[in-house]
Structures are given as C-alpha cells and as structure tokens.
Amino acid sequence: MSERISGRIVTPDGVVEGALHLDGDRIGSVEPGPAADRWVLPGFVDIHNHGGGGFTFTTGDAAQARQAAAFHLRHGTTTMLASLVSSPFELMRDAVLAYAPLVAEGVLAGVHFEGPYLSHARCGAQNPAFLRDPSLDELTEILKLADGALRMVTIAPERAGAMDAIRLLVEHGTVAAVGHTDGSYAEVMAAVEAGATVGTHLFNGMRPVHHREPGPIVALLDSPTVVCELVADGVHLHDGTLAYVAHSAGTARSALITDAMTAAGMPDGEYDLGGLTVTVADRVARLAGGSIAGSTLTMDAAVRQALGAGLSITDVAAMAATTPARAIGLADDLGALRPGLRADLVELDAEVRVVRVMKSGEWI
C-alpha cells in the first residue's frame, strides 16, 4: 500500500486539506479529507547556492560539495545547483569534472558559474583578480567536459564577447543569466534577446534604477521570458522590494534563492569565499570593505521571510520550488505537488519549521 502524507498540501492550484498519496518515487494523488496540523510543500529548489554547514561548492572539492548539499537537504532543499564564484579556468574545469558524478547521482542538479565574466564595477564579493571577458574557448571546453552538468552561467552583458557567449550557452541547453552588471537597459535587453532567461539576485550587484536610464533591474523585471532570483533574507532585499517583485513580475517569474555560503548554519566568525575573507556577524556575511558576501540563508528561512513579507503560501511555494525548477529546465520532473512529478516534499509545522524532508519518495 502506498504511503499517505496528511496535512495542508500546497499545490499549484491552492491548498488542499487532506492527504498526498505516493506511487513509488512519484506523487500519485492529492485528495481532500481529514488533515494533520502540518504544511506540506514541494521540496525546495535552490538555483544559486555556494555552500553551507561549514562546507563549500566554490573549491571544486566533491566531498565538500556532498556535505554542503546534505546540509541544505536537511533544510528542505531537495534540488540545488552548486554555484562557484569567479575563478581561474583550471578551477572551473576541475569543478565540472569533480561535480559531474554528483549530478549523475542526483546529489546536485548541476553546476552554476557565477562569473568570472562579470563587471568590475559591480563585482560585490567576487574576487576582482579573476574577472575577465567571456571566452568562447573556455566555455566550449567546459561545456564538452560537463556533458550536461553545467546548468547555468552568470554573465555581465556589457563585457566584450558577452552576446556570443550567451548564444553559445543557450545552443548547448545551458541557462544564461545576467548579473553583477553595470550594463545599460539596452545592453541587458540585448542579452535577453540573445537568450538570457535568469536575472542573478535581482537588485544586488547591479546598477540601480534611474528613471532616465532604467538599467538592468527594469530590463529584467519587464522581460516576460526572464526569471528573477531574489535573496529573501531581509538583508539583501527589503521585504517591500521582495513583495513588489512577486506582485509586478508575478510568482511564475520570481525565484527565491539562498546565495548561501559556507557560513550558513554556522556560528559567526571568519570564512573564505573564492579566496576572499568574509566576516559573519549576526548572520550577515560581509567583506572587509562592507560588501554583502553571499548569505547565511537556508530555503526554509527564505520561505518564512517571504511569508512574513505578506505573500501567500501558494505563491511562496511557487517561488521556492515551481518557478526555479522551470528556470533550469526541470519542471516536467519536479517542483510542484501534482500527480506524476517526483515525490520531493517538505513537511513543516504550524510555525513553518521543517519537520521532515522527502526526496524521490524516501524520507531523509
């Protein structure tokens, strides 16, 4: 007999009080009926994550990556990309080779390169020593080595060669994202026209909005094909900004991310991010110069933050799972509680704290 999970089941069509029935590692049905005092949400999908629990994705170390993924899985993230920061080509190549087996195993959903093809003016916590123009030779070699494991690359569209790089990525089925950019509205719109479909942590690491030069933020918000990443930690974005994007772009184009680094779930102190020293104080990670350096967020905390910003649980479930799954091409397999999709789910108590997590029909 298939397992029955009782509670307030958050489906794409709304909340169903009743039970979710499994069919092997898939969702069989969702049926109304008596319900436990629990929320049941789709497993979270984090498409921008540098590490956590004292472990990092940024060094290309497979053992570290496995531990970082396990840490976030305990917080409800059943699907995640391993995000690297700007690095020398050799590290990019080694990381893809080291993480490809973890992708094949299902520990990771793929690799995300946040850099090195980013703007010096908007580099944030990226190491400026490694920033450079997009290289088709580098990308061609990495795409070949990755054999499908490279899911996303963030590029500043004003850099020389950016449009060709975006087109190359898209031709190979890899998501091109726009971020860490000082580009103009026109340059970012050209990147979208070339095939870019994600805005990397919207507002952060971007030229601010001006009514006479709208810049990247307005271009990305106003592009129907673009999913906008949002770091919902109350530090990167004001809750009003978070709610504004969800209302204006819609939840189908708004994805919650952690942008977490090693220090997520760890005590305050000093940590490394791509060769730069990061100080964490009262959960906030910063470089010595004051730039925010990733976050100490987990997806369950991002969900609580978004609910606190006044968004509905149905909208938040879409932003934490359904939309990011679609952004990286996985919506046909996971990201929502509907029959036929993979049985990835998070059970939460009345305070929206994780009770237990299921991945592929198995409680972890």
Short mmCIF file of C-alpha atoms in Angstrom, two decimals:
data_model
loop_
_atom_site.label_atom_id
_atom_site.label_comp_id
_atom_site.label_asym_id
_atom_site.label_seq_id
_atom_site.Cartn_x
_atom_site.Cartn_y
_atom_site.Cartn_z
CA MET A 1 0.00 0.00 0.00
CA SER A 2 1.36 3.45 -0.93
CA GLU A 3 2.33 5.91 1.79
CA ARG A 4 -0.16 8.61 2.75
CA ILE A 5 1.10 12.04 3.90
CA SER A 6 -1.53 14.09 5.72
CA GLY A 7 -1.68 17.87 6.11
CA ARG A 8 -2.37 21.11 4.29
CA ILE A 9 -0.99 20.17 0.87
CA VAL A 10 0.22 23.24 -1.07
CA THR A 11 -0.45 22.51 -4.76
CA PRO A 12 -0.13 24.85 -7.76
CA ASP A 13 -3.92 25.30 -7.63
CA GLY A 14 -4.10 26.14 -3.94
CA VAL A 15 -4.09 24.47 -0.53
CA VAL A 16 -5.81 21.08 -0.20
CA GLU A 17 -6.55 19.88 3.34
CA GLY A 18 -6.20 16.13 3.12
CA ALA A 19 -3.55 13.65 2.03
CA LEU A 20 -0.91 13.17 -0.62
CA HIS A 21 -0.53 9.55 -1.79
CA LEU A 22 2.73 8.22 -3.20
CA ASP A 23 3.16 5.99 -6.21
CA GLY A 24 6.72 4.69 -5.79
CA ASP A 25 9.05 7.69 -6.07
CA ARG A 26 6.29 9.77 -7.69
CA ILE A 27 3.26 11.67 -6.44
CA GLY A 28 0.18 9.51 -7.02
CA SER A 29 -2.71 11.73 -5.96
CA VAL A 30 -3.76 14.58 -3.68
CA GLU A 31 -7.15 14.01 -2.05
CA PRO A 32 -9.23 16.13 0.35
CA GLY A 33 -10.05 14.69 3.76
CA PRO A 34 -9.01 14.78 7.41
CA ALA A 35 -5.67 16.59 7.70
CA ALA A 36 -2.82 16.75 10.19
CA ASP A 37 -1.76 20.17 11.52
CA ARG A 38 1.17 20.35 9.11
CA TRP A 39 2.05 22.17 5.93
CA VAL A 40 3.25 20.02 3.03
CA LEU A 41 5.20 21.95 0.39
CA PRO A 42 7.13 20.82 -2.67
CA GLY A 43 10.83 20.22 -1.96
CA PHE A 44 12.67 23.49 -2.36
CA VAL A 45 14.74 24.18 -5.49
CA ASP A 46 17.74 26.46 -4.93
CA ILE A 47 19.38 27.54 -8.18
CA HIS A 48 22.05 29.76 -6.54
CA ASN A 49 23.98 28.29 -3.62
CA HIS A 50 27.71 28.45 -2.76
CA GLY A 51 27.65 26.12 0.27
CA GLY A 52 26.57 25.78 3.88
CA GLY A 53 27.03 23.89 7.13
CA GLY A 54 30.76 24.67 7.07
CA PHE A 55 31.20 23.26 3.55
CA THR A 56 31.64 24.97 0.18
CA PHE A 57 30.87 24.44 -3.51
CA THR A 58 33.46 27.04 -4.55
CA THR A 59 36.65 24.93 -4.45
CA GLY A 60 35.68 22.04 -6.73
CA ASP A 61 36.00 19.53 -3.86
CA ALA A 62 33.43 16.74 -4.32
CA ALA A 63 33.50 15.67 -0.65
CA GLN A 64 32.79 19.26 0.45
CA ALA A 65 30.02 19.55 -2.15
CA ARG A 66 28.33 16.37 -0.92
CA GLN A 67 28.31 17.70 2.66
CA ALA A 68 27.03 21.14 1.64
CA ALA A 69 24.20 19.51 -0.32
CA ALA A 70 23.33 17.29 2.66
CA PHE A 71 23.18 20.35 4.94
CA HIS A 72 20.71 22.14 2.66
CA LEU A 73 18.69 18.96 2.12
CA ARG A 74 18.02 18.89 5.86
CA HIS A 75 16.53 22.37 5.46
CA GLY A 76 14.16 21.19 2.72
CA THR A 77 16.21 21.84 -0.43
CA THR A 78 15.78 18.67 -2.49
CA THR A 79 17.19 20.15 -5.72
CA MET A 80 20.12 22.54 -5.91
CA LEU A 81 22.80 23.90 -8.16
CA ALA A 82 26.40 24.09 -6.89
CA SER A 83 27.41 27.71 -7.52
CA LEU A 84 31.04 28.69 -7.96
CA VAL A 85 32.34 32.25 -7.80
CA SER A 86 34.78 33.87 -10.24
CA SER A 87 37.75 31.52 -10.59
CA PRO A 88 40.70 30.67 -12.82
CA PHE A 89 39.81 28.46 -15.78
CA GLU A 90 41.63 25.48 -14.25
CA LEU A 91 39.35 25.53 -11.19
CA MET A 92 36.23 25.85 -13.36
CA ARG A 93 37.34 22.85 -15.39
CA ASP A 94 38.26 20.77 -12.32
CA ALA A 95 34.97 21.62 -10.56
CA VAL A 96 32.87 20.49 -13.51
CA LEU A 97 34.76 17.19 -13.64
CA ALA A 98 34.51 16.71 -9.85
CA TYR A 99 30.79 17.53 -9.65
CA ALA A 100 29.56 15.68 -12.77
CA PRO A 101 29.36 12.35 -10.84
CA LEU A 102 27.33 14.08 -8.08
CA VAL A 103 24.96 15.35 -10.78
CA ALA A 104 24.65 11.84 -12.23
CA GLU A 105 23.93 10.52 -8.74
CA GLY A 106 21.25 13.17 -8.10
CA VAL A 107 23.05 14.85 -5.18
CA LEU A 108 23.26 18.02 -7.30
CA ALA A 109 21.06 19.20 -10.18
CA GLY A 110 24.02 20.83 -11.89
CA VAL A 111 26.76 23.43 -11.70
CA HIS A 112 26.32 27.21 -11.82
CA PHE A 113 29.21 29.52 -12.62
CA GLU A 114 28.60 32.95 -11.11
CA GLY A 115 31.44 34.52 -13.02
CA PRO A 116 34.17 35.08 -13.97
CA TYR A 117 32.65 37.08 -16.85
CA LEU A 118 31.35 39.88 -14.61
CA SER A 119 31.65 43.64 -14.15
CA HIS A 120 34.50 45.11 -12.07
CA ALA A 121 32.21 47.99 -11.10
CA ARG A 122 29.56 45.61 -9.71
CA CYS A 123 31.73 42.70 -8.60
CA GLY A 124 30.45 42.69 -5.00
CA ALA A 125 32.11 39.76 -3.22
CA GLN A 126 33.64 38.37 -6.43
CA ASN A 127 37.45 38.30 -6.47
CA PRO A 128 38.42 41.07 -8.94
CA ALA A 129 41.68 39.25 -9.77
CA PHE A 130 39.71 36.59 -11.66
CA LEU A 131 37.25 38.80 -13.58
CA ARG A 132 37.63 38.71 -17.35
CA ASP A 133 35.77 38.92 -20.68
CA PRO A 134 33.79 35.86 -21.75
CA SER A 135 35.90 33.30 -23.58
CA LEU A 136 34.23 31.07 -26.15
CA ASP A 137 37.23 28.74 -25.97
CA GLU A 138 36.83 28.33 -22.19
CA LEU A 139 33.08 27.82 -22.41
CA THR A 140 33.32 25.38 -25.32
CA GLU A 141 35.80 23.20 -23.42
CA ILE A 142 33.79 23.31 -20.20
CA LEU A 143 30.50 22.51 -21.97
CA LYS A 144 32.17 19.50 -23.57
CA LEU A 145 33.66 18.26 -20.28
CA ALA A 146 30.45 18.94 -18.34
CA ASP A 147 28.37 16.72 -20.64
CA GLY A 148 25.12 18.30 -19.41
CA ALA A 149 26.22 19.00 -15.83
CA LEU A 150 26.66 22.76 -16.44
CA ARG A 151 23.19 24.22 -15.83
CA MET A 152 23.77 27.99 -15.66
CA VAL A 153 26.38 30.71 -16.18
CA THR A 154 26.01 34.33 -15.00
CA ILE A 155 27.42 36.97 -17.36
CA ALA A 156 27.60 40.79 -17.39
CA PRO A 157 26.27 41.64 -20.86
CA GLU A 158 28.40 44.77 -21.29
CA ARG A 159 31.63 42.72 -21.37
CA ALA A 160 33.23 42.12 -24.78
CA GLY A 161 32.01 38.85 -26.28
CA ALA A 162 29.05 38.51 -23.92
CA MET A 163 26.38 38.12 -26.61
CA ASP A 164 28.27 35.34 -28.37
CA ALA A 165 28.83 33.60 -25.03
CA ILE A 166 25.11 33.79 -24.18
CA ARG A 167 24.17 32.36 -27.58
CA LEU A 168 26.71 29.54 -27.20
CA LEU A 169 25.36 28.57 -23.76
CA VAL A 170 21.75 28.59 -24.92
CA GLU A 171 22.60 26.49 -28.00
CA HIS A 172 24.03 23.86 -25.61
CA GLY A 173 20.96 23.87 -23.35
CA THR A 174 22.68 25.81 -20.54
CA VAL A 175 20.87 28.72 -18.91
CA ALA A 176 22.44 32.13 -19.47
CA ALA A 177 21.88 34.52 -16.57
CA VAL A 178 22.50 38.27 -16.31
CA GLY A 179 24.17 39.56 -13.16
CA HIS A 180 26.96 41.54 -11.49
CA THR A 181 26.40 44.08 -14.23
CA ASP A 182 26.80 47.81 -14.71
CA GLY A 183 25.18 47.46 -18.12
CA SER A 184 22.59 49.79 -19.59
CA TYR A 185 18.94 48.94 -20.18
CA ALA A 186 19.74 48.44 -23.88
CA GLU A 187 22.68 46.09 -23.17
CA VAL A 188 20.60 43.93 -20.83
CA MET A 189 17.69 43.83 -23.28
CA ALA A 190 20.17 42.68 -25.96
CA ALA A 191 21.25 39.85 -23.62
CA VAL A 192 17.62 38.80 -23.18
CA GLU A 193 17.16 38.92 -26.96
CA ALA A 194 20.27 36.68 -27.27
CA GLY A 195 18.63 34.13 -24.95
CA ALA A 196 19.39 35.05 -21.31
CA THR A 197 16.49 33.85 -19.13
CA VAL A 198 17.55 34.45 -15.49
CA GLY A 199 18.37 37.61 -13.54
CA THR A 200 21.02 36.75 -10.92
CA HIS A 201 19.97 38.04 -7.46
CA LEU A 202 17.93 40.95 -8.84
CA PHE A 203 18.92 44.37 -7.41
CA ASN A 204 22.15 43.03 -5.86
CA GLY A 205 25.35 43.54 -7.86
CA MET A 206 23.52 45.73 -10.39
CA ARG A 207 23.42 49.36 -11.44
CA PRO A 208 20.46 50.88 -9.55
CA VAL A 209 17.28 52.06 -11.26
CA HIS A 210 17.19 55.61 -12.62
CA HIS A 211 14.14 56.98 -14.42
CA ARG A 212 16.25 58.25 -17.34
CA GLU A 213 18.48 55.14 -17.55
CA PRO A 214 16.39 52.24 -16.24
CA GLY A 215 19.38 49.87 -16.26
CA PRO A 216 19.41 46.11 -15.68
CA ILE A 217 16.72 45.91 -12.99
CA VAL A 218 13.90 47.37 -15.08
CA ALA A 219 15.06 45.46 -18.18
CA LEU A 220 14.96 42.12 -16.33
CA LEU A 221 11.71 42.85 -14.48
CA ASP A 222 9.98 43.85 -17.70
CA SER A 223 11.13 40.84 -19.77
CA PRO A 224 8.42 38.14 -19.81
CA THR A 225 10.95 35.36 -20.52
CA VAL A 226 13.19 36.16 -17.52
CA VAL A 227 13.01 34.58 -14.06
CA CYS A 228 14.30 36.96 -11.38
CA GLU A 229 16.27 35.49 -8.46
CA LEU A 230 15.54 37.04 -5.05
CA VAL A 231 17.64 36.62 -1.88
CA ALA A 232 14.88 36.61 0.77
CA ASP A 233 16.97 37.10 3.91
CA GLY A 234 15.78 40.57 4.94
CA VAL A 235 19.35 41.85 4.32
CA HIS A 236 19.84 41.71 0.55
CA LEU A 237 16.30 42.99 -0.06
CA HIS A 238 13.72 44.89 1.97
CA ASP A 239 10.53 42.85 2.38
CA GLY A 240 8.69 45.53 0.41
CA THR A 241 11.06 45.01 -2.53
CA LEU A 242 10.55 41.26 -2.36
CA ALA A 243 6.76 41.64 -2.36
CA TYR A 244 6.93 44.24 -5.15
CA VAL A 245 8.76 41.85 -7.49
CA ALA A 246 6.38 38.99 -6.69
CA HIS A 247 3.42 41.26 -7.45
CA SER A 248 4.83 43.00 -10.53
CA ALA A 249 6.72 40.19 -12.28
CA GLY A 250 4.42 37.51 -10.83
CA THR A 251 5.35 34.37 -8.94
CA ALA A 252 5.91 32.49 -12.20
CA ARG A 253 8.90 34.79 -12.79
CA SER A 254 10.16 35.17 -9.20
CA ALA A 255 12.50 32.58 -7.68
CA LEU A 256 13.67 32.52 -4.07
CA ILE A 257 17.36 31.68 -3.74
CA THR A 258 19.73 31.49 -0.78
CA ASP A 259 23.03 32.64 -2.36
CA ALA A 260 24.29 30.82 0.76
CA MET A 261 27.97 30.41 1.55
CA THR A 262 29.95 28.16 3.89
CA ALA A 263 28.75 30.03 6.99
CA ALA A 264 25.04 29.12 6.57
CA GLY A 265 24.06 27.23 9.71
CA MET A 266 27.40 28.05 11.36
CA PRO A 267 28.49 30.42 14.16
CA ASP A 268 29.61 34.00 13.49
CA GLY A 269 33.28 34.27 12.52
CA GLU A 270 35.62 34.43 9.53
CA TYR A 271 35.09 32.32 6.40
CA ASP A 272 36.52 32.04 2.88
CA LEU A 273 34.61 32.82 -0.33
CA GLY A 274 36.58 32.34 -3.53
CA GLY A 275 39.83 33.40 -1.87
CA LEU A 276 38.33 36.43 -0.11
CA THR A 277 37.89 36.64 3.68
CA VAL A 278 34.27 37.04 4.75
CA THR A 279 33.24 38.08 8.26
CA VAL A 280 29.87 36.87 9.53
CA ALA A 281 28.27 38.88 12.33
CA ASP A 282 24.65 38.45 13.42
CA ARG A 283 24.02 36.16 10.38
CA VAL A 284 25.19 38.80 7.87
CA ALA A 285 28.24 37.96 5.70
CA ARG A 286 30.40 40.88 4.56
CA LEU A 287 33.83 41.56 3.05
CA ALA A 288 36.21 43.83 4.97
CA GLY A 289 35.13 46.71 2.70
CA GLY A 290 31.47 46.25 3.66
CA SER A 291 30.08 44.46 0.57
CA ILE A 292 27.50 41.77 1.33
CA ALA A 293 29.21 38.45 0.60
CA GLY A 294 26.58 35.83 -0.10
CA SER A 295 24.23 34.90 2.72
CA THR A 296 23.80 32.51 5.62
CA LEU A 297 20.29 31.70 4.42
CA THR A 298 18.57 28.33 4.05
CA MET A 299 15.50 27.89 1.86
CA ASP A 300 13.15 27.18 4.80
CA ALA A 301 14.18 30.54 6.30
CA ALA A 302 13.65 32.22 2.90
CA VAL A 303 10.12 30.77 2.84
CA ARG A 304 9.41 32.18 6.31
CA GLN A 305 10.80 35.58 5.23
CA ALA A 306 8.58 35.66 2.12
CA LEU A 307 5.50 34.71 4.15
CA GLY A 308 6.42 37.48 6.61
CA ALA A 309 6.54 39.89 3.65
CA GLY A 310 2.83 39.18 3.16
CA LEU A 311 2.93 36.66 0.30
CA SER A 312 0.55 33.70 0.33
CA ILE A 313 1.78 30.17 0.99
CA THR A 314 0.74 29.12 -2.53
CA ASP A 315 2.76 31.97 -4.04
CA VAL A 316 5.75 31.24 -1.81
CA ALA A 317 5.71 27.52 -2.72
CA ALA A 318 5.79 28.53 -6.40
CA MET A 319 8.72 30.89 -5.79
CA ALA A 320 10.65 28.34 -3.70
CA ALA A 321 10.15 25.32 -5.97
CA THR A 322 7.99 25.53 -9.10
CA THR A 323 9.49 28.64 -10.68
CA PRO A 324 13.17 27.83 -10.02
CA ALA A 325 12.60 24.26 -11.29
CA ARG A 326 11.21 25.68 -14.53
CA ALA A 327 14.06 28.22 -14.76
CA ILE A 328 16.62 25.39 -15.02
CA GLY A 329 14.51 23.11 -17.21
CA LEU A 330 13.31 20.60 -14.59
CA ALA A 331 9.60 21.47 -14.32
CA ASP A 332 8.49 18.30 -16.13
CA ASP A 333 10.05 16.20 -13.36
CA LEU A 334 9.82 18.12 -10.08
CA GLY A 335 8.99 21.38 -8.32
CA ALA A 336 5.28 21.02 -7.52
CA LEU A 337 2.92 18.71 -5.65
CA ARG A 338 0.98 17.26 -8.54
CA PRO A 339 0.48 13.69 -9.76
CA GLY A 340 3.30 12.23 -11.84
CA LEU A 341 6.05 14.51 -10.55
CA ARG A 342 8.89 13.27 -8.36
CA ALA A 343 7.91 12.90 -4.71
CA ASP A 344 10.10 15.68 -3.29
CA LEU A 345 8.41 17.39 -0.38
CA VAL A 346 8.91 19.23 2.88
CA GLU A 347 6.68 18.79 5.91
CA LEU A 348 6.54 21.94 8.06
CA ASP A 349 4.88 22.64 11.40
CA ALA A 350 2.46 25.49 12.15
CA GLU A 351 5.46 27.85 12.63
CA VAL A 352 6.79 26.81 9.18
CA ARG A 353 9.75 24.92 10.69
CA VAL A 354 10.99 21.79 8.93
CA VAL A 355 9.66 18.57 10.47
CA ARG A 356 10.92 16.12 7.83
CA VAL A 357 12.03 16.06 4.21
CA MET A 358 11.32 13.57 1.42
CA LYS A 359 13.38 13.19 -1.75
CA SER A 360 12.36 10.81 -4.54
CA GLY A 361 9.78 9.14 -2.29
CA GLU A 362 12.22 8.48 0.58
CA TRP A 363 12.30 10.31 3.92
CA ILE A 364 15.83 11.52 4.58
#
